[in-house]
Coordinates of C-alpha atoms in Angstrom, one line a residue:
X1 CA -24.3 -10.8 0.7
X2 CA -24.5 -11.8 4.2
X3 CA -27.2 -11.4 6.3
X4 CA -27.2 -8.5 8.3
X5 CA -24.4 -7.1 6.7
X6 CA -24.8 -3.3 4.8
X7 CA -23.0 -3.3 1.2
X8 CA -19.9 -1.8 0.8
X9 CA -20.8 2.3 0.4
X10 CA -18.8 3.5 -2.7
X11 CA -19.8 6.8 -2.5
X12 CA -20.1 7.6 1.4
X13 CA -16.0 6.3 0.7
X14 CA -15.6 8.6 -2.2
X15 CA -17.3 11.6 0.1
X16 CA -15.0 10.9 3.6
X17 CA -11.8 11.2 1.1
X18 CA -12.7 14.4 -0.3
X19 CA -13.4 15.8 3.0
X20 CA -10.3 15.1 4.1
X21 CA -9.0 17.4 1.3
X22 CA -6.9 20.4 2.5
X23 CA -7.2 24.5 1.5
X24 CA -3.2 23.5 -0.6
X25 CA -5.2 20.8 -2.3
X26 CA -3.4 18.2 0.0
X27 CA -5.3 15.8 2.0
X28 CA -4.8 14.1 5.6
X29 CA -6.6 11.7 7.6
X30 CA -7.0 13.6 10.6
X31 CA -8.2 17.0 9.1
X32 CA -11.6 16.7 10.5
X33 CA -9.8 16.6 14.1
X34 CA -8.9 20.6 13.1
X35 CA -5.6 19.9 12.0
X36 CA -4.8 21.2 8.3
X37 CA -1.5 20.0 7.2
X38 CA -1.6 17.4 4.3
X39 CA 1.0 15.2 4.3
X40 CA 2.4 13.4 1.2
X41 CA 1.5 9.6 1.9
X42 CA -2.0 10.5 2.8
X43 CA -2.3 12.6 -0.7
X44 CA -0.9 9.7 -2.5
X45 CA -3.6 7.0 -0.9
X46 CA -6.6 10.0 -1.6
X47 CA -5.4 10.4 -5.2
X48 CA -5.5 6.9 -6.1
X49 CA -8.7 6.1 -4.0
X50 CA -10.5 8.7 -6.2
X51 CA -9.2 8.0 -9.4
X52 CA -9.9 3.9 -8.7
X53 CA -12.9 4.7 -7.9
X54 CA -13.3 7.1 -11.2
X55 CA -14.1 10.4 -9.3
X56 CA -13.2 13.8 -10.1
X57 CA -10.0 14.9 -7.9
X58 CA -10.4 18.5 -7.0
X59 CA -8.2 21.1 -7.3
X60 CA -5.5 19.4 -9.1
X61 CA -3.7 22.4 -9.6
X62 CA -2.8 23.2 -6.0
X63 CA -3.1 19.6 -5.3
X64 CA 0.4 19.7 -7.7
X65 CA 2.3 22.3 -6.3
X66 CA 2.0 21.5 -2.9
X67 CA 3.3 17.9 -4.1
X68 CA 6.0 19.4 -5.8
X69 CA 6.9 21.8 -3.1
X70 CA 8.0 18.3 -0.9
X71 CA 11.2 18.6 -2.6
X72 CA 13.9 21.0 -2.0
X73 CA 15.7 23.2 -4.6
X74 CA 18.4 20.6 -4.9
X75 CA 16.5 17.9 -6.0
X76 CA 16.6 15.9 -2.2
X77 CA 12.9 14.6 -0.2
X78 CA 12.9 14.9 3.9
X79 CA 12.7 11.3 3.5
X80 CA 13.0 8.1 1.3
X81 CA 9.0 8.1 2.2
X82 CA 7.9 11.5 1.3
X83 CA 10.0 10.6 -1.9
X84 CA 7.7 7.5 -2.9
X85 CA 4.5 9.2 -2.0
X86 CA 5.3 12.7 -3.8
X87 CA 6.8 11.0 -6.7
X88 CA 4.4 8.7 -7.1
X89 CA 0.9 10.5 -6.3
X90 CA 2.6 13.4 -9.1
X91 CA 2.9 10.3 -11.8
X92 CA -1.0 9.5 -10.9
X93 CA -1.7 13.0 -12.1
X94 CA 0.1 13.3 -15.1
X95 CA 2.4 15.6 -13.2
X96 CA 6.4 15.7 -12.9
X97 CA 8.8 17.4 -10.0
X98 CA 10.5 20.6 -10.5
X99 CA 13.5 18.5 -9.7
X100 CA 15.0 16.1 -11.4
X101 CA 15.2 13.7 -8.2
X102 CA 17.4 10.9 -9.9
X103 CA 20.4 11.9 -7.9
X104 CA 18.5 12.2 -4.5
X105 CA 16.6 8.8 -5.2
X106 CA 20.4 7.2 -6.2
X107 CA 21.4 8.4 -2.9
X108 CA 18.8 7.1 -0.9
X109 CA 18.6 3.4 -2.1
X110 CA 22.6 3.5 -1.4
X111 CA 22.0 3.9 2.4
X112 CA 19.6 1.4 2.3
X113 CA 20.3 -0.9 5.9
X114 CA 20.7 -4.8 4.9
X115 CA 23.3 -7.0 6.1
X116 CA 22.7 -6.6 9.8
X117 CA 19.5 -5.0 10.5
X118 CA 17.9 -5.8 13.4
X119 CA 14.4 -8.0 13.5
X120 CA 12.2 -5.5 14.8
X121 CA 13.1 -3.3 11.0
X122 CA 13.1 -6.3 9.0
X123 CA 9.3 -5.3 8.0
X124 CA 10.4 -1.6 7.2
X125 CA 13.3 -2.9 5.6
X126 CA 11.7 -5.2 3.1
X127 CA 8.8 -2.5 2.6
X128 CA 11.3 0.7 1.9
X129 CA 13.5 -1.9 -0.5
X130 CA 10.2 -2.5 -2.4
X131 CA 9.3 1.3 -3.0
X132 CA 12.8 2.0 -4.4
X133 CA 12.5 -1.2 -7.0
X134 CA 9.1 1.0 -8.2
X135 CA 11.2 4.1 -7.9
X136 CA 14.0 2.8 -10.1
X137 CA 11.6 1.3 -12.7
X138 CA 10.0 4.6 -13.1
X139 CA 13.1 6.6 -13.0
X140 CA 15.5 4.2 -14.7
X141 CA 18.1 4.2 -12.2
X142 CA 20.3 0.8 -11.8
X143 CA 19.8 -1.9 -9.6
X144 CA 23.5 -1.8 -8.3
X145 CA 21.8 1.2 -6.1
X146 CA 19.4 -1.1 -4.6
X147 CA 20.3 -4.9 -5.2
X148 CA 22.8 -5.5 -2.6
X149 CA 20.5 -4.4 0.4
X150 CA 17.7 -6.2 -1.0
X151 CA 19.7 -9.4 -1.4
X152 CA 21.0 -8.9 2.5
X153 CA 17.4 -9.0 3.8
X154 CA 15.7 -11.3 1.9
X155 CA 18.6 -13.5 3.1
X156 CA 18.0 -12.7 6.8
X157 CA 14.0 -12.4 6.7
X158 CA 13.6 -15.8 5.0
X159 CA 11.7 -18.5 7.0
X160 CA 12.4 -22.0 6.2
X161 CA 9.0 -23.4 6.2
X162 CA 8.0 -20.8 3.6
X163 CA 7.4 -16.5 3.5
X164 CA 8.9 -13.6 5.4
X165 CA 9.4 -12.1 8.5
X166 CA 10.4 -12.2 11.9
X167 CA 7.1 -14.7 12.3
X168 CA 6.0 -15.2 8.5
X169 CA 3.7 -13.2 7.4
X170 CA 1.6 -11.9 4.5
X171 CA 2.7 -8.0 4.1
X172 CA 6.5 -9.0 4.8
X173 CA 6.2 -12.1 2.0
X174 CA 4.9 -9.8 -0.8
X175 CA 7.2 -7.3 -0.3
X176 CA 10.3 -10.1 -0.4
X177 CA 8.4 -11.9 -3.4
X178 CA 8.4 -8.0 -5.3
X179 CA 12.2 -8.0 -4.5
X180 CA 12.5 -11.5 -5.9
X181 CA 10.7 -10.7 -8.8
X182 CA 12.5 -7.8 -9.5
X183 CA 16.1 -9.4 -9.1
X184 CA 14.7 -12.2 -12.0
X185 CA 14.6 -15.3 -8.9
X186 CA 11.6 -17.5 -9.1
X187 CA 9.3 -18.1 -6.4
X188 CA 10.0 -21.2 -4.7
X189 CA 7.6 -24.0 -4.2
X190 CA 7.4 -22.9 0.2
X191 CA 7.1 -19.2 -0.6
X192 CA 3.6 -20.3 -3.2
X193 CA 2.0 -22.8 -0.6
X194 CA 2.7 -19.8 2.7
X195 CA 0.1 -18.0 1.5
X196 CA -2.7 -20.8 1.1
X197 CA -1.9 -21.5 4.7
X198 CA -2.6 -18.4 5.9
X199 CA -6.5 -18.5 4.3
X200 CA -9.5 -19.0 6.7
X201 CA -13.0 -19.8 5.5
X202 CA -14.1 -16.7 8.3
X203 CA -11.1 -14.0 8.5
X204 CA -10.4 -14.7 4.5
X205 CA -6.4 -14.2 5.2
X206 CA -4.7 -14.4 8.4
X207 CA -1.5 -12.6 9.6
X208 CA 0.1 -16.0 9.9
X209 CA -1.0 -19.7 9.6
X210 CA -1.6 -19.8 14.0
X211 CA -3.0 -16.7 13.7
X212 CA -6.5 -16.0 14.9
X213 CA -6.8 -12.3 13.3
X214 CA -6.2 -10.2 10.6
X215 CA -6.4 -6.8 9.6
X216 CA -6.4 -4.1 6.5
X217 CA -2.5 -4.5 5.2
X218 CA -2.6 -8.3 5.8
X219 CA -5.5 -8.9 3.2
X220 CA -4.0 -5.9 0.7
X221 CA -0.7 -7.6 1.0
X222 CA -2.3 -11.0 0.4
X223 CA -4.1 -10.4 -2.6
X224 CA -1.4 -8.6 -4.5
X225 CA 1.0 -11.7 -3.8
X226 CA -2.2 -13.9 -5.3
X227 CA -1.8 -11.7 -7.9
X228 CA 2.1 -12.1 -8.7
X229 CA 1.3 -16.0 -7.9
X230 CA -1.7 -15.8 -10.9
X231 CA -3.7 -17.4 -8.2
X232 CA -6.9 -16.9 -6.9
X233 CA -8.2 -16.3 -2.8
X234 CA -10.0 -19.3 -1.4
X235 CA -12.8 -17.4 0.8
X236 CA -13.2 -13.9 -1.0
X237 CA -16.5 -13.9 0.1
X238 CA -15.2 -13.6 3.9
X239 CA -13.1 -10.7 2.3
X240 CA -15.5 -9.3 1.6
X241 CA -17.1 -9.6 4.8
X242 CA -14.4 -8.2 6.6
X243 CA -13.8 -4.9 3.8
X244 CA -17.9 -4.1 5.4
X245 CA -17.1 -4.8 8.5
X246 CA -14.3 -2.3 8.5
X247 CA -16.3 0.6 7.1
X248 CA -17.3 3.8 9.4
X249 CA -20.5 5.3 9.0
X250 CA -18.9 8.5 7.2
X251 CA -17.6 6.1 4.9
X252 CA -13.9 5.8 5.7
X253 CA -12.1 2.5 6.7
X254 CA -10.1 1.4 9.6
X255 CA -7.6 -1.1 9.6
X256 CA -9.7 -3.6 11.4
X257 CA -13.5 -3.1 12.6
X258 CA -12.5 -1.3 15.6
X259 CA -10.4 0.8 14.1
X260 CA -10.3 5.2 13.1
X261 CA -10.8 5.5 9.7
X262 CA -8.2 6.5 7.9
X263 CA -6.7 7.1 3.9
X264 CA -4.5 4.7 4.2
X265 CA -6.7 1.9 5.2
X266 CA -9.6 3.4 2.9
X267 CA -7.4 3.1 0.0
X268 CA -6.3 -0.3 1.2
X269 CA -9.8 -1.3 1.4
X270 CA -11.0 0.0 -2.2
X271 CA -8.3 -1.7 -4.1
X272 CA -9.1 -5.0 -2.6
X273 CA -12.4 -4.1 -3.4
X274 CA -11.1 -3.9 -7.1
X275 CA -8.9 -7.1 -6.8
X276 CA -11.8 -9.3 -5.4
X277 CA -14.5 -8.1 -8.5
X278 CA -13.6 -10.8 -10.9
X279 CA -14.3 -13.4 -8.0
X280 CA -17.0 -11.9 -5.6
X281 CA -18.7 -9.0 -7.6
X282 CA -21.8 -10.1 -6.0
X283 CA -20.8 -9.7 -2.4
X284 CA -18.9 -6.5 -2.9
X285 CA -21.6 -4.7 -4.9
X286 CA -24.2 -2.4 -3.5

């Protein structure tokens, strides 16, 4: 542990999730600001905080039904977002929709943008691509919905010198490497070695190799492409540095250390937490 530096606070995490829970069960970051509308993303990153951690989610029962009310009587989601996060927080508890949403996912991933999409949605692009490959696998719906968007933008997002993005970068690169995976195409030598150049002996991970800073989703984004790479992080101990760094004092995380706490980042931080145990238990433990 470094000097100076508090341990990372499992339970103050665990307590500024479950205040954040909502009177229909849901949960949202900003409920503490007097606002009390859960939203389905938020519930999702609670729900899987709390059972990574191996806490007791409250009030499953509402908790369900508010989840399940996110779809309409036809099967259909407000979004391709609210889809993912409903879908998937309700798998997490053991839980299925009233809906059979097959149709309604099918419809979605066929208006997925590719061929064509502006730069500045390449990122959004390659992340709502990646949440319909999970979405198929768990719903067994064909890649023909998906494949042919995914194909369009790994095509334009590809830089030569290795990753993803408009400037290569960690979060853009796993999400193309999960579509890569997922259309049975190895991982080329560039695409291994981007990642290795974005590690720093004090951030941990950068956002790019000339980058000087990083933040919450970088890191995440890093270590799950370590872990479709069977590779291992160079500095977790500066991971681990940054995860305490990033903690408030009610126990939530922000993205970076001068960030609002939020669920999304909190959940962000805890399973990097988890990912960086088998190297850096001793850092990361209280």
């Amino acid at each position: 542990m470094a000097s100076g530096q508090a341990p990372f606070a499992e339970d103050l995490a665990a307590n500024y999730i479950l205040s954040r829970q909502d009177a229909d069960g849901g949960f949202c970051f900003y409920r503490a600001w007097g606002a009390e509308e859960s939203t389905a993303p938020d519930t999702f990153y609670a729900v899987a905080s709390l059972q990574c951690l191996g806490r007791e989610i409250p009030r499953q029962e509402p908790l369900i039904h508010t989840l399940q009310r996110q779809q309409s009587t036809s099967g259909d989601f407000p979004s391709l977002t609210v889809a993912y996060f409903s879908l998937s927080a309700l798998r997490r508890l053991g839980a299925d929709p009233v809906h059979d949403p097959r149709p309604a996912l099918e419809q979605w991933m066929r208006r997925l943008p590719g061929a064509g999409l502006a730069p500045d949605r390449w990122s959004s692009g390659l992340r709502a691509i990646a949440r319909c490959v999970r979405l198929a696998a768990d719903w067994s719906l064909p890649p023909s919905a998906w494949e042919a968007a995914a194909l369009a933008l790994l095509a334009l997002s590809r830089d030569a010198g290795g990753g993803y993005g408009v400037k290569a970068n960690p979060t853009d690169t796993y999400h193309a490497l999960l579509l890569r995976q997922a259309l049975g195409k190895t991982m080329t030598a560039a695409d291994q070695a981007f990642l290795h150049h974005c590690e720093d002996p004090v951030l941990g991970i950068r956002m790019a190799p000339d980058s000087a800073s990083t933040n919450m989703e970088t890191i995440h984004a890093a270590l799950r492409t370590f872990a479709l790479l069977n590779e291992r992080p160079r500095f977790p101990i500066a991971i681990g540095q940054f995860l305490r760094r990033c903690q408030h004092r009610q126990g939530g995380f922000g993205r970076t250390g001068d960030a609002i706490a939020t669920l999304e980042s909190t959940w962000r931080a805890i399973a990097i937490r988890q990912a960086l145990r088998p190297w850096a238990d001793n850092a990361l433990a209280p």
